[in-house]
mmCIF file of C-alpha atoms in Angstrom:
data_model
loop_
_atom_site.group_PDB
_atom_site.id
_atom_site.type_symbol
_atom_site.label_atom_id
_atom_site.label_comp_id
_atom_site.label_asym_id
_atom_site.label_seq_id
_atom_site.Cartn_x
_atom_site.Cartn_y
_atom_site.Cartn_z
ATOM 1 C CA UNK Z 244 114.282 50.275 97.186
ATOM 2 C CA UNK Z 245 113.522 53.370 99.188
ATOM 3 C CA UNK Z 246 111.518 52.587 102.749
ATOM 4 C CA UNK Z 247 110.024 55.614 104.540
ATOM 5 C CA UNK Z 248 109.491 55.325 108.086
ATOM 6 C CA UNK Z 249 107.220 58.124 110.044
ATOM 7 C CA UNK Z 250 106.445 58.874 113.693
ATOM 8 C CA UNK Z 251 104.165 59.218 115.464
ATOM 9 C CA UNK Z 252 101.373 57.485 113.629
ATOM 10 C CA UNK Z 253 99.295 59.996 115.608
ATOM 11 C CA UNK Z 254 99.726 63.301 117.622
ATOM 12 C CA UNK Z 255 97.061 65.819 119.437
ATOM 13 C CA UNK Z 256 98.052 68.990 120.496
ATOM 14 C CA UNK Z 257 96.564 71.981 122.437
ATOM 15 C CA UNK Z 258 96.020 74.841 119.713
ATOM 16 C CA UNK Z 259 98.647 77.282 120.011
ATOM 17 C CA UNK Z 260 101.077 74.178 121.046
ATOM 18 C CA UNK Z 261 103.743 73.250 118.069
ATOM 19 C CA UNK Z 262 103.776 69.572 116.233
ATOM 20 C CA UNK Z 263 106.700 67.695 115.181
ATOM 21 C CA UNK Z 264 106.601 64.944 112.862
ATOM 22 C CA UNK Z 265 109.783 62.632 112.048
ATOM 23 C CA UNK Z 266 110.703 61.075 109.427
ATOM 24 C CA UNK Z 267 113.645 58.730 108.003
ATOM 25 C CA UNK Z 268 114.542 57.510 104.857
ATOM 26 C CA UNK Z 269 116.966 54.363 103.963
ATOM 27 C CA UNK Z 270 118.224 54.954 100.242
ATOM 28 C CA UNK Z 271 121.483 57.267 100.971
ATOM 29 C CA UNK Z 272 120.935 58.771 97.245
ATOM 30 C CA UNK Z 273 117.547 60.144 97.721
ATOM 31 C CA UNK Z 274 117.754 63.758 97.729
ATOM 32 C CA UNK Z 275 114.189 65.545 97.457
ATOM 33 C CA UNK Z 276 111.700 65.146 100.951
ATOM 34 C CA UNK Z 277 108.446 66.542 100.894
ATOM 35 C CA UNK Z 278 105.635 66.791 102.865
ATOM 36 C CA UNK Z 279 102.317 66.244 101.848
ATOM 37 C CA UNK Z 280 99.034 67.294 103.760
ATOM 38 C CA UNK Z 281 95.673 65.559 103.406
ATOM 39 C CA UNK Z 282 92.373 66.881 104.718
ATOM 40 C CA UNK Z 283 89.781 64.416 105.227
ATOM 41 C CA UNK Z 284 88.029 63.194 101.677
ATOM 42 C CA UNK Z 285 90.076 65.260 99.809
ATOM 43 C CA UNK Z 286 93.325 64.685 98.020
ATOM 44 C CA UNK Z 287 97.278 65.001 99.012
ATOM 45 C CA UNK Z 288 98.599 68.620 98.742
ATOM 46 C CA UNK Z 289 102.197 69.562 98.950
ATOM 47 C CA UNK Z 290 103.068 71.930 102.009
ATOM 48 C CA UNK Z 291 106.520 72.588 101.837
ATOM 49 C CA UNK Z 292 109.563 70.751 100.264
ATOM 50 C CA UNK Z 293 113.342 70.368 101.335
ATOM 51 C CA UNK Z 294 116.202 69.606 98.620
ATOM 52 C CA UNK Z 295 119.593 67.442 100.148
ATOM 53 C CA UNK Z 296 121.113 70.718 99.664
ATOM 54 C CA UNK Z 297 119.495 72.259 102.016
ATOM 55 C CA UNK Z 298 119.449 71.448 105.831
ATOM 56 C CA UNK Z 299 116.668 73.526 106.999
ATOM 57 C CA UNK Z 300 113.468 75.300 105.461
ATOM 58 C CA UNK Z 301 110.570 77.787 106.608
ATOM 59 C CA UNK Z 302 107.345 78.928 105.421
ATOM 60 C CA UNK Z 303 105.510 80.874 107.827
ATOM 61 C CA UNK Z 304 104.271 78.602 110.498
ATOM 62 C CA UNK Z 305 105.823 75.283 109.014
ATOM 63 C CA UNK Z 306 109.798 74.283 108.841
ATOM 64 C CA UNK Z 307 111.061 70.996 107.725
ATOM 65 C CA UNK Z 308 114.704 70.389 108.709
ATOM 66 C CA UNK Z 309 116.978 67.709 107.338
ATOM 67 C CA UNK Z 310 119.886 65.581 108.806
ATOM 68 C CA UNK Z 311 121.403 63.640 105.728
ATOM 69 C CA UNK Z 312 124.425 62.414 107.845
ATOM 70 C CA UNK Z 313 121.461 60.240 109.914
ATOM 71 C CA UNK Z 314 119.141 59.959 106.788
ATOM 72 C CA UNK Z 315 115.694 61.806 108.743
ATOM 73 C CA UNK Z 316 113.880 64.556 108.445
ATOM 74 C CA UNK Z 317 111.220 66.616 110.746
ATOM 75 C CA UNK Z 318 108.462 68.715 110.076
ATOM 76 C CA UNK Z 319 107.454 71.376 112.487
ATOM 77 C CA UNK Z 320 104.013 73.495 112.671
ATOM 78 C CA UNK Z 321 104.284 76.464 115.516
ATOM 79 C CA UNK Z 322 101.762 78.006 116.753
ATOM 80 C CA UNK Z 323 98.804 74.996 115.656
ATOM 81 C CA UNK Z 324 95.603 76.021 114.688
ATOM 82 C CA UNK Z 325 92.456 73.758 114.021
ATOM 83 C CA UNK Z 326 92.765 73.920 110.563
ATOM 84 C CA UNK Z 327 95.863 72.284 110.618
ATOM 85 C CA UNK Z 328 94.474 69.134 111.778
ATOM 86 C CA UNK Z 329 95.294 66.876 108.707
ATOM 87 C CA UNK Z 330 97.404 63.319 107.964
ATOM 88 C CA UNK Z 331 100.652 64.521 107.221
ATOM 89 C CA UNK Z 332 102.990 62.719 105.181
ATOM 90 C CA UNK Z 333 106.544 62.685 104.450
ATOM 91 C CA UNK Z 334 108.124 61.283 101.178
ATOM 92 C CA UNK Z 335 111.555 60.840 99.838
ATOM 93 C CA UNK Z 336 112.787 60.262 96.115
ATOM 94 C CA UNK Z 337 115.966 60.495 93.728
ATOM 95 C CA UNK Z 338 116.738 62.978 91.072
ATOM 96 C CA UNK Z 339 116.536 59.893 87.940
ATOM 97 C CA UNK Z 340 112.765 58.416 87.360
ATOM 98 C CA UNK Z 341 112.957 56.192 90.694
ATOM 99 C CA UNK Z 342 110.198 55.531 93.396
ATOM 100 C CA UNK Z 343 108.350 58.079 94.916
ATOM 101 C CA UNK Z 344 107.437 57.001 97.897
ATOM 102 C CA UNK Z 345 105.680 58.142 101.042
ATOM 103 C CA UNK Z 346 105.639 57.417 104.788
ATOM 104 C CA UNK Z 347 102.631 55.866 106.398
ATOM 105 C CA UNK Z 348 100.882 59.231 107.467
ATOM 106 C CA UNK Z 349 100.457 60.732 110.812
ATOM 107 C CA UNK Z 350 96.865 62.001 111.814
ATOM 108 C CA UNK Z 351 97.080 65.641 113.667
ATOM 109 C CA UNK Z 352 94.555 66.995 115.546
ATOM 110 C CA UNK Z 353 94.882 70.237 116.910
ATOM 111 C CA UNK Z 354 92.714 70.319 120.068
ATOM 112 C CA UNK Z 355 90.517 73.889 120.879
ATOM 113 C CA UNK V 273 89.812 72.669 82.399
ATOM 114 C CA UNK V 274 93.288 71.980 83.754
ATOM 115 C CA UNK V 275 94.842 69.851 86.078
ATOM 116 C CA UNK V 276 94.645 66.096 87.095
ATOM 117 C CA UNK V 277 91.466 64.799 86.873
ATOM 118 C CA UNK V 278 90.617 60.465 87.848
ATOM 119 C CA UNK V 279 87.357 59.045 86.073
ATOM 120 C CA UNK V 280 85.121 57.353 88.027
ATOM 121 C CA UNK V 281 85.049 58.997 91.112
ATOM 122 C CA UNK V 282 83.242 55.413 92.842
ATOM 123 C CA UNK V 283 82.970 52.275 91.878
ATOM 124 C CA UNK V 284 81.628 49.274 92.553
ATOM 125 C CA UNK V 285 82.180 45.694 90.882
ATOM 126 C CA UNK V 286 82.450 41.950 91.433
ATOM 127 C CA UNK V 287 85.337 39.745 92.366
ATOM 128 C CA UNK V 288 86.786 38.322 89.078
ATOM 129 C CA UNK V 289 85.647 41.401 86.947
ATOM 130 C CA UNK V 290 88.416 43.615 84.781
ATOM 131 C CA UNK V 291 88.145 47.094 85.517
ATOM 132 C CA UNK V 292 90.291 50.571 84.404
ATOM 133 C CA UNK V 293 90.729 53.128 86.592
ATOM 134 C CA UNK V 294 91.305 56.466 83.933
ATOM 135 C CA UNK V 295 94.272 59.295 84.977
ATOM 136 C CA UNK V 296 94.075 62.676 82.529
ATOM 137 C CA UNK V 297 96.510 65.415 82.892
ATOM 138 C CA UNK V 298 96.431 68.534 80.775
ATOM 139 C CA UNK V 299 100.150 69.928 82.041
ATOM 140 C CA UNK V 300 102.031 67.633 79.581
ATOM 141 C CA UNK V 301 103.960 66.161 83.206
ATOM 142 C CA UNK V 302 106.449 63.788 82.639
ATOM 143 C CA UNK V 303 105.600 61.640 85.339
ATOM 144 C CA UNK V 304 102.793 59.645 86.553
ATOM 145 C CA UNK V 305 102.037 58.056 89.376
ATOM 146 C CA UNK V 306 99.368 55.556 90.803
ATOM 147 C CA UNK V 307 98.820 55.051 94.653
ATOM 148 C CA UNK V 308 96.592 53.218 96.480
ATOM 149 C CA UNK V 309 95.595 54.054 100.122
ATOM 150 C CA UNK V 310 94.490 52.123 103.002
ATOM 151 C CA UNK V 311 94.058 53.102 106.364
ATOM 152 C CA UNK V 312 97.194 52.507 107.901
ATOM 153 C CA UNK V 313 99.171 52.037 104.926
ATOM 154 C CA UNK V 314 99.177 55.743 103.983
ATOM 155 C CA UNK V 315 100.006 56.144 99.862
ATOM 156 C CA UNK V 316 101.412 52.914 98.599
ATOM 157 C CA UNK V 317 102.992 53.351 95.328
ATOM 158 C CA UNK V 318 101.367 50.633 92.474
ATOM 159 C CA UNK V 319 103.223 52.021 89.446
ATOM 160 C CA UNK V 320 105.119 54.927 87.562
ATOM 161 C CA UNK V 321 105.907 56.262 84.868
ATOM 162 C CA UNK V 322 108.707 58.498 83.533
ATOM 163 C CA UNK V 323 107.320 59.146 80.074
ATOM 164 C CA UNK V 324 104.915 58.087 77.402
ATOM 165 C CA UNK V 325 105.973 54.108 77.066
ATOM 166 C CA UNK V 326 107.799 54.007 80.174
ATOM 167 C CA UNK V 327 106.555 51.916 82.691
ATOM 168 C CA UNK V 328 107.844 50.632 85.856
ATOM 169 C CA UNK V 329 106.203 48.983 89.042
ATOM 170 C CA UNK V 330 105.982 50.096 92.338
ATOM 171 C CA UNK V 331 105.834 48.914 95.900
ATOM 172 C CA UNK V 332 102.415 46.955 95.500
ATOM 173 C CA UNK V 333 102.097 45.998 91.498
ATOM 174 C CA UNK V 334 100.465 42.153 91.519
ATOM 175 C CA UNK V 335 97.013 42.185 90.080
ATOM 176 C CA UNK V 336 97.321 45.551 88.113
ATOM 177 C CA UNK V 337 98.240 46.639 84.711
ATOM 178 C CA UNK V 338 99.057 50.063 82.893
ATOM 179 C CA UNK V 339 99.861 51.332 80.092
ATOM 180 C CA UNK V 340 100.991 55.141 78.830
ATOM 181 C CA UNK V 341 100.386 55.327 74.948
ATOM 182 C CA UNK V 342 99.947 59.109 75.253
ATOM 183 C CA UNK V 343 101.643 61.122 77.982
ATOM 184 C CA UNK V 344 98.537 63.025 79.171
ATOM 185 C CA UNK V 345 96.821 59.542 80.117
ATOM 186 C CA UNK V 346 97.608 57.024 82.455
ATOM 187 C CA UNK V 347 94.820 53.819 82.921
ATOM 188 C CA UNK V 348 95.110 51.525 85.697
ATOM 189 C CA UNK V 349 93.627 48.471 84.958
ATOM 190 C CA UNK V 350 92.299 45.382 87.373
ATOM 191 C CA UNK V 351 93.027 42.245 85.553
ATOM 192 C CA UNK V 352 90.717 40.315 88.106
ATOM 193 C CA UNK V 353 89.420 42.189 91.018
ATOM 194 C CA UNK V 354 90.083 41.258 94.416
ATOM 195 C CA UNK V 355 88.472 41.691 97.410
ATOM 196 C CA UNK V 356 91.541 42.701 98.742
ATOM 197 C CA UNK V 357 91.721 45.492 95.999
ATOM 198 C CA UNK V 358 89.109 47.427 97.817
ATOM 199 C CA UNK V 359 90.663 50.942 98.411
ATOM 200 C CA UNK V 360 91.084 54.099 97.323
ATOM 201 C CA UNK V 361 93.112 55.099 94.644
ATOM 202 C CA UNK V 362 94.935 58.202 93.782
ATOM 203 C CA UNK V 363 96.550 59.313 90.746
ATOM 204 C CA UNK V 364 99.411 61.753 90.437
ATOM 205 C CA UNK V 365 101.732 63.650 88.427
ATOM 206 C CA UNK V 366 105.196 65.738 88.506
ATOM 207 C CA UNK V 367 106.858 68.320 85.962
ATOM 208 C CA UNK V 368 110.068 67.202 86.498
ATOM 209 C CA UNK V 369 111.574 64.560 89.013
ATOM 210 C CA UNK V 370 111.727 65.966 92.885
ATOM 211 C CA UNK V 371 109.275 68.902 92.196
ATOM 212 C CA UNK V 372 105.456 69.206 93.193
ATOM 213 C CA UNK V 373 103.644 66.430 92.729
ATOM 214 C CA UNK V 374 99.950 66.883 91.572
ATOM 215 C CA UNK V 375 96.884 64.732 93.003
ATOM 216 C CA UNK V 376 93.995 63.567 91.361
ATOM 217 C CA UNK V 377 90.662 63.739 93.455
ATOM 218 C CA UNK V 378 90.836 59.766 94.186
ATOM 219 C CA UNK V 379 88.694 56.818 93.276
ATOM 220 C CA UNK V 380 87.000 55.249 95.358
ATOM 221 C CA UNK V 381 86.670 51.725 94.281
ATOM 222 C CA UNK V 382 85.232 48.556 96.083
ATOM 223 C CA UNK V 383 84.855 45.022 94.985
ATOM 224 C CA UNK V 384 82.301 42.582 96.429
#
């Protein structure tokens, strides 16, 4: 099955620095990769989302860029802000009813 | 209202002792999902589900049962609670494979 590997585990950064979280996947036919953010006590919500179409993505402040050919992702916030300080997680899946499954997290924290 | 709600929010039993976890969703999603999360084991998938009767297990399924008689519900049932089952749980749902994914608030269950 599909095994989702994410580094760091954690990361602090000076606000106003960027944050780059990596990702890989091992299942070759997995071909959807989001990224989930989870704010402490509350539940996982989805941040942005890359298809294997697709090798890079933006929304504002956050990009997620894929590399199929070596089977890993990234996510990248510019320009931090406290708020952002969250576990992030990446995920991976298949197009046919298979595994959805998610890296072990990496705790942010966006230093003032 | 809509969305994905989890019923209890906390609680508490004894080691040996059968309890069900309850997932509602009012979108009519496809899938369903049940995680569990530790610290340091992010979201660890226990089972899924592709459609009402469709079952499947996960990366962690020993020790728990479900069932999907109706598509909008999705129990998760302790057969014999373990210590070890301590954790919080999350439920979740998707449309349509590889699009958002939908949390439940969590339950927060621990066994003595």
């Amino acid at each position: 099955g599909e095994n989702v590997e994410q580094h760091p585990s954690t990361l602090s950064v000076q606000e106003g620095d960027s944050a780059v979280i990596k990702c890989t996947y091992s299942d070759s036919a997995s071909n959807y990769f989001p990224w989930y953010k989870q704010e402490l006590g509350k539940r996982p919500q989805l941040i942005i989302d890359i298809r294997s179409n697709v090798g890079e993505k933006k929304d504002q402040r956050i990009a997620v860029t894929l590399n199929k050919t070596a089977k890993h992702f990234s996510l990248h916030i510019t320009e931090t802000q406290p708020e952002d300080s969250a576990v992030y997680f990446c995920a991976a899946s298949k197009s046919y009813g298979q595994n959805f499954v998610f890296g072990p997290g990496t705790r942010l924290s966006v230093l003032p | 209202d809509a969305g994905i709600t989890q019923s209890p929010r906390y609680k508490i039993t004894e080691t040996g002792r059968q309890v069900t976890l309850m997932c509602h969703q009012t979108w009519s999603h496809s899938y369903m999902f049940w995680y569990r999360q530790d610290l340091g084991h992010g979201l660890r998938l226990i089972y899924y589900s592709a459609a009402a009767d469709i079952t499947d297990k996960g990366e962690v399924p020993d020790g728990y049962v479900v069932s999907r008689s109706k598509t909008e519900n999705f129990p998760l049932t302790l057969e014999s609670a373990t210590r070890s089952q301590t954790s919080v749980y999350f439920c979740a749902s998707m449309g349509q494979m590889n699009t958002e994914a939908f949390f439940g608030q969590g339950t927060r269950l621990t066994v003595v």
